[in-house]
CSV table of C-alpha atoms and ligand atoms in Angstrom, one decimal:
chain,number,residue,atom,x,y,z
A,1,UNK,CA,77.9,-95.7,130.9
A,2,UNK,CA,77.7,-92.4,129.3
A,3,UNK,CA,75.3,-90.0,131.0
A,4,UNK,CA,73.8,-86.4,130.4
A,5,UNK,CA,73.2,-84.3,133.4
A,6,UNK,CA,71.0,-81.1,132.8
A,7,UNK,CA,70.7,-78.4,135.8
A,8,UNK,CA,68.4,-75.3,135.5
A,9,UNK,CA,69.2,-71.9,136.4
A,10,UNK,CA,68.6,-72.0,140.5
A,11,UNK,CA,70.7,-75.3,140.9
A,12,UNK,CA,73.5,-73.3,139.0
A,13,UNK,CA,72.6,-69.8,140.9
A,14,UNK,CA,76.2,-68.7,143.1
A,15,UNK,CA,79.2,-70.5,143.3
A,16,UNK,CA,78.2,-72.4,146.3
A,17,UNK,CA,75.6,-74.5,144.2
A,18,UNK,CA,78.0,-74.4,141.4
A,19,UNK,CA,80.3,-75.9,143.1
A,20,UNK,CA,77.6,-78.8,144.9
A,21,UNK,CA,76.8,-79.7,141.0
A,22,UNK,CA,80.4,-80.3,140.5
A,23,UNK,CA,80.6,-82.7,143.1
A,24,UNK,CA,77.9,-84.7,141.9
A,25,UNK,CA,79.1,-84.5,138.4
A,26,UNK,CA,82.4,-85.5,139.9
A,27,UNK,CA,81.0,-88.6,141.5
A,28,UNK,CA,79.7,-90.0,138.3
A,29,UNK,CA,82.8,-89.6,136.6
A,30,UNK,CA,84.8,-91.4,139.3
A,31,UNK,CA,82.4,-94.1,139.0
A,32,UNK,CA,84.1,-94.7,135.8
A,33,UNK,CA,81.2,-93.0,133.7
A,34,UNK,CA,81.2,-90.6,130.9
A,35,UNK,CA,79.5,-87.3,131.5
A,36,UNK,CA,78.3,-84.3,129.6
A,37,UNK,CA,76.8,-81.6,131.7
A,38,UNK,CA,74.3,-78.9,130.5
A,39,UNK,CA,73.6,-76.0,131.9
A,40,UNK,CA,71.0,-73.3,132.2
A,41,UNK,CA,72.1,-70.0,132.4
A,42,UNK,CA,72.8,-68.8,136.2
A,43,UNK,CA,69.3,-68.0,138.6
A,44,UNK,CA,67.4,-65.4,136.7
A,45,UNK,CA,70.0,-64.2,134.5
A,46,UNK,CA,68.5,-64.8,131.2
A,47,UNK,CA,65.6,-62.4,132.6
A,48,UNK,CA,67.6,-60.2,133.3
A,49,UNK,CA,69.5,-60.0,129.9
A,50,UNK,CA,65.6,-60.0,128.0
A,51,UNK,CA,65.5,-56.7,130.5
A,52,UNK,CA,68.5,-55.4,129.6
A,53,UNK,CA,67.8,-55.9,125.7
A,54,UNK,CA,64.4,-53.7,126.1
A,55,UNK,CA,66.0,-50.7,128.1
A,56,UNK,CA,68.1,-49.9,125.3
A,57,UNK,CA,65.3,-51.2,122.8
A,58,UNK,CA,62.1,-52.0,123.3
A,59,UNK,CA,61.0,-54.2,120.0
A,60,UNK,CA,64.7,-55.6,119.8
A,61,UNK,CA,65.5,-58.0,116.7
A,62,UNK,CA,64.8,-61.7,117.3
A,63,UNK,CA,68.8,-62.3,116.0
A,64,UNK,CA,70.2,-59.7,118.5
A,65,UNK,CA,68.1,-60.5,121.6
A,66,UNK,CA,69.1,-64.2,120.7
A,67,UNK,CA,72.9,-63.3,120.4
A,68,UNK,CA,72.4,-61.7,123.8
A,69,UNK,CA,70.5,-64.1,125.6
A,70,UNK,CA,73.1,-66.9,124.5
A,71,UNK,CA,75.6,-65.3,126.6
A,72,UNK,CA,73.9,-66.5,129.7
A,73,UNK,CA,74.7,-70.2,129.1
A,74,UNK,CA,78.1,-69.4,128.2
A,75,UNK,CA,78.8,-67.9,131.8
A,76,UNK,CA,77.6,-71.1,134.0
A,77,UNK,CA,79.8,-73.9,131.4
A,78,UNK,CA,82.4,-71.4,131.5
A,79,UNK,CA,82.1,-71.2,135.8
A,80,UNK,CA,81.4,-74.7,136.0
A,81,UNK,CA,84.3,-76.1,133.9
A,82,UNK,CA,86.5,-73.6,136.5
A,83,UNK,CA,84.7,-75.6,139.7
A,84,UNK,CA,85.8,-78.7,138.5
A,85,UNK,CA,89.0,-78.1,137.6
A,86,UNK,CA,89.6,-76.5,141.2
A,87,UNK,CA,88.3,-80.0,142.7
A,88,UNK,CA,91.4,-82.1,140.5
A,89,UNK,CA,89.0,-83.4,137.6
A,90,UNK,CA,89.4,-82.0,134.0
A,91,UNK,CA,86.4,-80.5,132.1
A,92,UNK,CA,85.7,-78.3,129.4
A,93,UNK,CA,83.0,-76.3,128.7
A,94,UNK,CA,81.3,-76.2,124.8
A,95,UNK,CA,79.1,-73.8,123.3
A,96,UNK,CA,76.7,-74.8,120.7
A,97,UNK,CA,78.8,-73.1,118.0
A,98,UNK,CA,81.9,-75.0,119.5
A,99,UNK,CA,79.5,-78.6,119.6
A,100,UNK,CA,77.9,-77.4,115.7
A,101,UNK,CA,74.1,-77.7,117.6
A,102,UNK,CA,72.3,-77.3,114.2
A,103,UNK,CA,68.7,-75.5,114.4
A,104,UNK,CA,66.2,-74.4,112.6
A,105,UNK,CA,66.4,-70.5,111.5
A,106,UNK,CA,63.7,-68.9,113.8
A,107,UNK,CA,65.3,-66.7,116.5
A,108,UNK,CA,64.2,-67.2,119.8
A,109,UNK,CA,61.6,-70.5,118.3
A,110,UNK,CA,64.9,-72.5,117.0
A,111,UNK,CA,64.2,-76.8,116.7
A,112,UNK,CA,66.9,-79.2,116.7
A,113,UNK,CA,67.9,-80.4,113.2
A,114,UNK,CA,71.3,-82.4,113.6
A,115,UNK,CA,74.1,-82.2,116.1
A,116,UNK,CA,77.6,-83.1,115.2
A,117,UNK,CA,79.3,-85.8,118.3
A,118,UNK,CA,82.9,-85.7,117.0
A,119,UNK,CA,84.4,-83.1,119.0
A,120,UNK,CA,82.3,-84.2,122.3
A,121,UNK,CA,83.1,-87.8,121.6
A,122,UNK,CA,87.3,-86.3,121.6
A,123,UNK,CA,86.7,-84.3,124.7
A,124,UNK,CA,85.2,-87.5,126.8
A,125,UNK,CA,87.7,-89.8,125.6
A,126,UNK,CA,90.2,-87.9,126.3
A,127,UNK,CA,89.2,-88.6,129.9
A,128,UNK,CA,86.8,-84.5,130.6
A,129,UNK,CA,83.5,-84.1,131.7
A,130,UNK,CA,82.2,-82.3,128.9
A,131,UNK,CA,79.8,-79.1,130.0
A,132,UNK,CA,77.9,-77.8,127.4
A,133,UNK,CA,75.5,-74.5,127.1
A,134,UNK,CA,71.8,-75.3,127.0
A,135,UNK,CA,69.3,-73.5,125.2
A,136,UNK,CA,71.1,-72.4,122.4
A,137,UNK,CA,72.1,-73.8,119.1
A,138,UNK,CA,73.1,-72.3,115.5
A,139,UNK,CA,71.3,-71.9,112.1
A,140,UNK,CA,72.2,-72.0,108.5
A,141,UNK,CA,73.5,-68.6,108.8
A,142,UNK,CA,76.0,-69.6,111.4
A,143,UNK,CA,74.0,-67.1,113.6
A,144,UNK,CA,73.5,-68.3,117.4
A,145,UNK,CA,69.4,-69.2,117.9
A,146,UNK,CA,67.4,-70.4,121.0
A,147,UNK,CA,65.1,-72.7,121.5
A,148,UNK,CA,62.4,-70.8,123.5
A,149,UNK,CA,62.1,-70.5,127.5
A,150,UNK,CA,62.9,-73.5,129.4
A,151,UNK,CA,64.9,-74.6,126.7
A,152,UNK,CA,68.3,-76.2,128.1
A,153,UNK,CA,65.9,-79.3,129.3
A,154,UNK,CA,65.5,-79.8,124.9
A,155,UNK,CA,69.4,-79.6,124.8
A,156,UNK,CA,69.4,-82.3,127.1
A,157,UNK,CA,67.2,-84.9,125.4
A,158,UNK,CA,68.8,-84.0,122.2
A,159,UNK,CA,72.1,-84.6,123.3
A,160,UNK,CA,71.5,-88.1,125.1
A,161,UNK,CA,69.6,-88.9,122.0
A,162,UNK,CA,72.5,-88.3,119.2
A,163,UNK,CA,75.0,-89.5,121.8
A,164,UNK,CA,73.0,-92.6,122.7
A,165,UNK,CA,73.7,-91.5,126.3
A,166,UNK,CA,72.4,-94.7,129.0
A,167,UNK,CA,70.9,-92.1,130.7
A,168,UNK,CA,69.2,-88.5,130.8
A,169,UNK,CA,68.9,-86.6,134.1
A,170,UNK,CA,67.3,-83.7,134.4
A,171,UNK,CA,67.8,-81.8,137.8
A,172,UNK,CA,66.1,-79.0,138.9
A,173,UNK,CA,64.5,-77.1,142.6
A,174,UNK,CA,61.6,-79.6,143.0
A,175,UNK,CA,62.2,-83.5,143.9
A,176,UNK,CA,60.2,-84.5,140.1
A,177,UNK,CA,57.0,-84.3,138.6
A,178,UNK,CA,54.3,-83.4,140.9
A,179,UNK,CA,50.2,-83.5,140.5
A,180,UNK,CA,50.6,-80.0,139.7
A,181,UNK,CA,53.2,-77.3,140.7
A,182,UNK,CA,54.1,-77.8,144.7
A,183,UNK,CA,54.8,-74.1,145.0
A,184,UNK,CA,51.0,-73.3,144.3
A,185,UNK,CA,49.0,-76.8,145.8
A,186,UNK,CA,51.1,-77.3,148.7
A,187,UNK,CA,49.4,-80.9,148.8
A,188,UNK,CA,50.7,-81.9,145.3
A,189,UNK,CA,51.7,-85.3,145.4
A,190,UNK,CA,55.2,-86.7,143.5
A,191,UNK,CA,54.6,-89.1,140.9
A,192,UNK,CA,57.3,-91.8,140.5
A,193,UNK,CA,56.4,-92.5,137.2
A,194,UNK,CA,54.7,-90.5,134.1
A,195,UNK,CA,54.0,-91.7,130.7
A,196,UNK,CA,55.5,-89.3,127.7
A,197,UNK,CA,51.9,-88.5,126.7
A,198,UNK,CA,50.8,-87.4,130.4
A,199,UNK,CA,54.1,-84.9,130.7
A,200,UNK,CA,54.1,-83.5,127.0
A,201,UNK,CA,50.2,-82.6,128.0
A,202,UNK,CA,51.2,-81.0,131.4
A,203,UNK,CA,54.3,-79.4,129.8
A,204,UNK,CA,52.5,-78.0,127.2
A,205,UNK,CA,49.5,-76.7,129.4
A,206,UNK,CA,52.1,-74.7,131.8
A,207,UNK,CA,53.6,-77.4,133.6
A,208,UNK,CA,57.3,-75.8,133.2
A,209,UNK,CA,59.0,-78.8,135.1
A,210,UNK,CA,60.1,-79.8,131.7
A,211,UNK,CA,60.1,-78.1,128.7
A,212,UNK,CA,57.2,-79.5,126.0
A,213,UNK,CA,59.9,-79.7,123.0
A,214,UNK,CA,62.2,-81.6,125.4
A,215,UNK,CA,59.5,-84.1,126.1
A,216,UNK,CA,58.3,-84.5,122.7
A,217,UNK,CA,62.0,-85.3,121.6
A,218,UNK,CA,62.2,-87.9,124.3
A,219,UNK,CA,58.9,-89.6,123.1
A,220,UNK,CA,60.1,-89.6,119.4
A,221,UNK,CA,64.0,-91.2,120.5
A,222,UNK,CA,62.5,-93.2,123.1
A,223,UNK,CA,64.5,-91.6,125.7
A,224,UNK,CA,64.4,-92.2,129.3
A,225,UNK,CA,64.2,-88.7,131.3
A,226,UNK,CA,64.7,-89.1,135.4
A,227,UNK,CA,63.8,-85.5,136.8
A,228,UNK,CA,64.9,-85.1,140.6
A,229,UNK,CA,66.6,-82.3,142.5
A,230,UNK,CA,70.2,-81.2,142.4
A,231,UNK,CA,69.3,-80.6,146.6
A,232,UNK,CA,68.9,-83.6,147.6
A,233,UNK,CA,69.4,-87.9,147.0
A,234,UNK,CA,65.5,-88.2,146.6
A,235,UNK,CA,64.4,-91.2,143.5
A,236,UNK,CA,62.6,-88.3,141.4
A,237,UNK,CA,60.5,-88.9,138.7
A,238,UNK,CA,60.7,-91.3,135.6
A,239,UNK,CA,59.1,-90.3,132.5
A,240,UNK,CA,59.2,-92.6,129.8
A,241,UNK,CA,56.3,-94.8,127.4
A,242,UNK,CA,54.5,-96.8,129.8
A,243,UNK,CA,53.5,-96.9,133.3
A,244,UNK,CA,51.9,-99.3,135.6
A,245,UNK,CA,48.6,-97.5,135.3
A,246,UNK,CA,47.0,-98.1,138.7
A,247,UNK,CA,43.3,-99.0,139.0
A,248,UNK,CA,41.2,-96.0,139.7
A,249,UNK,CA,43.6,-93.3,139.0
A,250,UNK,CA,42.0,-91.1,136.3
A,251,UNK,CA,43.9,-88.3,136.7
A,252,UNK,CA,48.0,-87.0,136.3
A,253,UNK,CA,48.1,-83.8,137.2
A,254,UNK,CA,46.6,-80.0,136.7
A,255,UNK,CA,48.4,-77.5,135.0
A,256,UNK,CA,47.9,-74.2,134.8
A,257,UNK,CA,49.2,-71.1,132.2
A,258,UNK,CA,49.3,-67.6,132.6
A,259,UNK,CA,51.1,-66.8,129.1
A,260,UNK,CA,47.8,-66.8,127.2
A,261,UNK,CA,45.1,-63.9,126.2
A,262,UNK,CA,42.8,-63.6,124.2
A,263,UNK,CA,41.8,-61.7,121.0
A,264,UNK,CA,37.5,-61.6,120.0
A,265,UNK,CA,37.2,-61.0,116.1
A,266,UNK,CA,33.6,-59.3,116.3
A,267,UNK,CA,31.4,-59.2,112.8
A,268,UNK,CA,33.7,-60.7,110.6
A,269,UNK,CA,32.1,-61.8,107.1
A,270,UNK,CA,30.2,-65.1,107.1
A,271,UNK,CA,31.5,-66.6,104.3
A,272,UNK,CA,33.9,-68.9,103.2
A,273,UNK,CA,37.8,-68.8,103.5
A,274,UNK,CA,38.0,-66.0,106.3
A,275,UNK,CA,39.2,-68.6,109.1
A,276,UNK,CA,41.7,-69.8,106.7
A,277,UNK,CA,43.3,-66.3,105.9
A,278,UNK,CA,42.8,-65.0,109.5
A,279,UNK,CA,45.0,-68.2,110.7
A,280,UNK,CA,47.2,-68.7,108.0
A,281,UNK,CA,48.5,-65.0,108.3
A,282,UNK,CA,49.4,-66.0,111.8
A,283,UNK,CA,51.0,-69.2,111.1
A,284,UNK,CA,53.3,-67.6,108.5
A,285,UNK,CA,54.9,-65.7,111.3
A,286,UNK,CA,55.0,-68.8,113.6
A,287,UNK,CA,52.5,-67.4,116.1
A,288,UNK,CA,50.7,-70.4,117.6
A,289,UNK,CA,47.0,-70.4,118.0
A,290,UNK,CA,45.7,-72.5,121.0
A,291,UNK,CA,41.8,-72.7,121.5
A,292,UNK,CA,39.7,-71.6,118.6
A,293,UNK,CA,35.6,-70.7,119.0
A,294,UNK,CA,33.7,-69.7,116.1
A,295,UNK,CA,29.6,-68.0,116.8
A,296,UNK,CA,27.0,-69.2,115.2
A,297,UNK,CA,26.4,-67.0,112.1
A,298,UNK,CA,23.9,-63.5,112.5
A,299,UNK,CA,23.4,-61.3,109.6
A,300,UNK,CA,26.0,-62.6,107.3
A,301,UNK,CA,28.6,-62.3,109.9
A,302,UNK,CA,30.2,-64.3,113.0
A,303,UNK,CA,32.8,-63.4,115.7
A,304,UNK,CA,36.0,-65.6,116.4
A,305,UNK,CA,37.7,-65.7,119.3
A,306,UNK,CA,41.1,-67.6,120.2
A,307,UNK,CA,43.7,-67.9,122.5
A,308,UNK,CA,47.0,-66.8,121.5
A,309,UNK,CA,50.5,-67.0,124.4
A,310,UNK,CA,50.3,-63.3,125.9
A,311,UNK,CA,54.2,-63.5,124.5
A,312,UNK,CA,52.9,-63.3,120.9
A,313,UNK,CA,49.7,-61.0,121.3
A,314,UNK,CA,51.0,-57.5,119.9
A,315,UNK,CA,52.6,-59.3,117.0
A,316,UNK,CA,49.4,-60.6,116.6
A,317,UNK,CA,47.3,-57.6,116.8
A,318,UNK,CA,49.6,-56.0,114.3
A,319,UNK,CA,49.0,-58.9,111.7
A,320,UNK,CA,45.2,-59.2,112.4
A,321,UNK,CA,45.0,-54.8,112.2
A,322,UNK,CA,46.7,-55.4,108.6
A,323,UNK,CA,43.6,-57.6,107.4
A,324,UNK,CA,40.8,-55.8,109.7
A,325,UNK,CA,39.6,-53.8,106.7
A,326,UNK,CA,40.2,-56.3,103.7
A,327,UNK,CA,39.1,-59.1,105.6
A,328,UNK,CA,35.7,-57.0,106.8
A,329,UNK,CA,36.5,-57.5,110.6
A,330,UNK,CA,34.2,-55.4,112.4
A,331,UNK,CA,36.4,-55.2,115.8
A,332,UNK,CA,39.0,-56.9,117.6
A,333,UNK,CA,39.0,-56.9,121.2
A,334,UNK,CA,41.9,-58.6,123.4
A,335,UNK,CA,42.1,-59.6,127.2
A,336,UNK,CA,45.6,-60.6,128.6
A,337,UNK,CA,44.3,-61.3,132.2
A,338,UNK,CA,43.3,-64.7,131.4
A,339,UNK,CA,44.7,-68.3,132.4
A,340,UNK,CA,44.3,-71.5,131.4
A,341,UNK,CA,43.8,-74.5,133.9
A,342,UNK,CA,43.9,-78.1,132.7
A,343,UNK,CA,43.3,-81.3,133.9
A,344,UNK,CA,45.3,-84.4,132.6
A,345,UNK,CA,45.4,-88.0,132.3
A,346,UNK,CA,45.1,-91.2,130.5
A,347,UNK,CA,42.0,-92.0,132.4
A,348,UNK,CA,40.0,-89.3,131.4
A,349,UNK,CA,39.4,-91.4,128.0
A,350,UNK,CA,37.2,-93.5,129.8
A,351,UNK,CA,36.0,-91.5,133.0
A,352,UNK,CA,32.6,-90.2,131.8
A,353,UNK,CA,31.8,-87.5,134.3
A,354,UNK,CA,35.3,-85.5,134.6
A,355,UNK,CA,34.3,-82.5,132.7
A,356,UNK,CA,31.2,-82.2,134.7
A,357,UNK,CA,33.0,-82.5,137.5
A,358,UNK,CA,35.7,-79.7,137.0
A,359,UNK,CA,32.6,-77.5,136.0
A,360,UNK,CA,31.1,-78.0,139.0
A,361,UNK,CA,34.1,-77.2,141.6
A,362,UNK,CA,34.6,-73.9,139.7
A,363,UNK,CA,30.8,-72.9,139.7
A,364,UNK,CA,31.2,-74.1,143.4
A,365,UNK,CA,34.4,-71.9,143.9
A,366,UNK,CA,32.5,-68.8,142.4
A,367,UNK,CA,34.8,-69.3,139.3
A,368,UNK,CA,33.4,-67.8,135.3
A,369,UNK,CA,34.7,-70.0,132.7
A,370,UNK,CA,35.4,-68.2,129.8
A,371,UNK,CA,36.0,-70.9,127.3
A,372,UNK,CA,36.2,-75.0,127.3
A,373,UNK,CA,38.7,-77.2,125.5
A,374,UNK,CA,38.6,-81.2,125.8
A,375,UNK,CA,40.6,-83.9,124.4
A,376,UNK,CA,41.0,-87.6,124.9
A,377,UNK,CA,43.4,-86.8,127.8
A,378,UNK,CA,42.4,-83.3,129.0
A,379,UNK,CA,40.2,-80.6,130.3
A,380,UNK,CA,41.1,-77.0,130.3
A,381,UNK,CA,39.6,-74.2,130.9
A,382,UNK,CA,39.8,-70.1,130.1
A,383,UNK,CA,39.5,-68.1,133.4
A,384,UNK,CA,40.3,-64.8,135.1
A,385,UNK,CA,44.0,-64.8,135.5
A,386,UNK,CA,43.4,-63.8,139.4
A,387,UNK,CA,41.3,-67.1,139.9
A,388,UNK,CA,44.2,-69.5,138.1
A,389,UNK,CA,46.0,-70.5,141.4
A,390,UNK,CA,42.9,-70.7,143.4
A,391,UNK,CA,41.1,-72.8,140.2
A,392,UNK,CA,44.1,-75.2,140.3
A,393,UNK,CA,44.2,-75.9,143.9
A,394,UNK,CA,40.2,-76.4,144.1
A,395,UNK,CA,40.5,-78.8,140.8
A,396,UNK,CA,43.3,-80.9,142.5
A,397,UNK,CA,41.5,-81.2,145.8
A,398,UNK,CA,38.6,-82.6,144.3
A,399,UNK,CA,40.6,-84.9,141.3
A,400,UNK,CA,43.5,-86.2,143.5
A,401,UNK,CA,43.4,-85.6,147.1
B,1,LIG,P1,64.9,-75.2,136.1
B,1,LIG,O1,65.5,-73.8,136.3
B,1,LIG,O2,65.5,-76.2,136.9
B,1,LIG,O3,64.7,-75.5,134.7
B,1,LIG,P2,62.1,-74.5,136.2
B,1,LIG,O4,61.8,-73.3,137.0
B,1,LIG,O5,62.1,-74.3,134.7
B,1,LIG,O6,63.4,-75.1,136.7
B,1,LIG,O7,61.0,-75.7,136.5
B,1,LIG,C1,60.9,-76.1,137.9
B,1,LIG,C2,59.6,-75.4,138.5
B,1,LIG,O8,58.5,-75.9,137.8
B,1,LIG,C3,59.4,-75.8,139.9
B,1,LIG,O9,60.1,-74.9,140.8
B,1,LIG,C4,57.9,-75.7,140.0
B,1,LIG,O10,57.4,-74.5,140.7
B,1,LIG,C5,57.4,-75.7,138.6
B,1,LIG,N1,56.3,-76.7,138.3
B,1,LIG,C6,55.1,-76.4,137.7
B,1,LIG,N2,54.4,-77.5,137.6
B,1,LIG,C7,55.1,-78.5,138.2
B,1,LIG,C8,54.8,-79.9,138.4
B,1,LIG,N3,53.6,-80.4,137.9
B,1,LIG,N4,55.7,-80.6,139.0
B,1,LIG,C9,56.9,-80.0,139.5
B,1,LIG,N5,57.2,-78.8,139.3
B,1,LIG,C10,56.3,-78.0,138.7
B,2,LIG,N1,68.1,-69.9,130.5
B,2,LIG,C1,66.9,-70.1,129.6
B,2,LIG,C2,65.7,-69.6,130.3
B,2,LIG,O1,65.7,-69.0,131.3
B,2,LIG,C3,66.8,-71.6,129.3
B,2,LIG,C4,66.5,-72.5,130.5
B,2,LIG,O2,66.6,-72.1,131.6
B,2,LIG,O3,66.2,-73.7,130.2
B,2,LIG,O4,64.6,-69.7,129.7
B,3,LIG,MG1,63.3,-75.1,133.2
């Protein structure tokens, strides 16, 4: 069997975790398996770097900052490949430059295009574990990219799926995929199974158990992810196409995300065309729009307000201050103390009075919604950042326990 192991950054955090990773990498190979490793870079190191980037620099270039934060990966492979030598087993570690990971050329926002096997096809058969840096890859420039926070679980998937790996595990600080995140609803309940469509949902909605790319790629390569703990034996949880969908259960899981905010375009022209320059200008420089609301029209004008990650909003602002005068834009106004909270599952297709519901336990909480967004599987919903944790636990009470 050939398997990929993925550990974040807190299994990989001081030696002593390094070194319990490389025992259970170590067990797998003397099972007779092959195994590529991939690594996040060590505890909050890639924090750290971003830091150390902005005290020199505070808008550094997406190239540099990418060349800087690459270096974090290269540390654990480099540290882990050491551990396992020192317990009798050979390894070596790779870097994406080493592998050829072939991206996309958007710093720091890099996709997967094509990754070359030969040289980590030589290093297993020549009898290593092969430990490779997540989260990074390299564009046409041959400069180093990366593929956005949380992004070694994408390396991952993408590896096990040009590899044809028999399995993909993807180990982190949590047994698996819970209702919603354990460190904020202490009654979350583990999920031994979720469908692709569930996860990609609650990864995309702030769910950062796995990373939404990583999760998309599995759907599209139909590949198997098991997410578990690196601290202990516990099953974890399997997400793959279907699941035995149990009668009654409506809903997978909240979510909630605090990289969001806000920006109000007040008076701008009623006429035609103005959403599609408005957005367009922001889609040229790869800034994603979430939740869109458009006034009804007064006086020849209307105000439009969306949701943009709180990452993205002074690039925004800068773009949207450009047009303000051609476009006629009265004002913008921005609020980056705002959440979203969602509400996911399959069952919410047919489950009539959700919504209502989730309106009603925040009006009961005392909770302003600031705006609504629904699809066939979701609910979310724009509040006070402060509220987000207390919104989440009071939506999973009443959905789930
Ligand atoms: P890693 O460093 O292993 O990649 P992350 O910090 O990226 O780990 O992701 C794991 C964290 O995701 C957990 O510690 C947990 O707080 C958080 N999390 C958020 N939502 C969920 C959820 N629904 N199920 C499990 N964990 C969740
Ligand atoms: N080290 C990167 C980050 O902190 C990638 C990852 O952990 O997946 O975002
Ligand atoms: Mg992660």
């Amino acid at each position: 069997m050939l398997i990929v192991k993925k550990f974040g950054g807190s299994s990989v955090a001081d030696n002593e975790k390094i070194l319990n990773v490389a025992r259970r990498c170590i067990e797998d190979y003397n099972a007779g398996h092959k195994v590529v490793v991939v690594l996040s870079a060590m505890g909050k190191t890639t924090d750290g770097l971003i830091a150390q980037a902005k005290s020199i620099n505070p808008n550094p270039s997406p190239r540099e900052l990418d060349m800087l934060m690459v270096t974090g990966e290269q540390i654990s492979v480099a540290m882990m490949a050491m551990a396992i030598s020192s317990l009798g087993v050979p390894a070596i570690s790779l870097n994406a430059m080493q592998v050829k990971m072939h991206t996309t050329s958007t710093y720091g926002k890099a996709m997967f295009k094509k990754i070359e096997k030969e040289r980590i096809n030589n290093e297993l058969d020549s009898g290593k574990i092969v430990i490779i840096t997540g989260f990074q890859g390299i564009n046409k420039f041959d400069d180093f990219t990366t593929l956005g926070r949380g992004g070694s679980d994408t390396t991952a998937v993408a590896l096990a799926a040009a590899l044809h790996a028999d399995a993909c595990e993807i180990y982190t600080d949590v047994d698996g995929v819970y209702t919603a995140d354990p460190r904020v609803v202490p009654d979350a309940k583990k999920l031994d199974e979720i469908t692709y469509d569930e996860m990609l949902e609650l990864a995309s909605l702030g769910a950062k158990v796995l990373h939404n790319r990583s999760v998309e790629l599995a759907k599209h390569y139909g590949v198997p992810i098991i997410v578990r703990s690196s601290l202990n034996r516990e099953e974890g949880t399997i997400v793959k196409e279907e699941t035995k969908m149990m009668e009654g259960v409506v809903v997978s899981g909240v979510a909630a995300d605090k990289n969001v905010a806000q920006i109000s375009l007040l008076e701008v022209k009623d006429e035609p065309g103005m959403a599609f320059k408005i957005f367009d200008a922001l889609a040229n420089k790869k800034i994603d729009v979430d939740i869109i609301l458009q006034s009804i029209g007064r006086d020849d004008t209307k105000d439009i307000l969306f949701t943009v990650s709180r990452s993205n909003l002074s690039e925004a602002l800068e773009i949207l201050n450009k047009l303000k005068d051609s476009l006629g834009i009265k004002k913008i106004v921005t609020d980056d103390k705002i959440a979203k909270v969602s509400l996911v599952g399959a069952g919410l297709r047919t489950h009539a009075g959700a919504a209502a519901q989730m309106f009603g336990v925040l009006y009961n909480a005392g909770i302003n919604m600031k705006m609504i967004h629904t699809s066939e599987i979701r609910i979310s919903v724009i509040i006070d950042e402060a509220y987000a944790d207390r919104a989440t636990r009071a939506v999973h009470d009443s959905f789930i326990c």
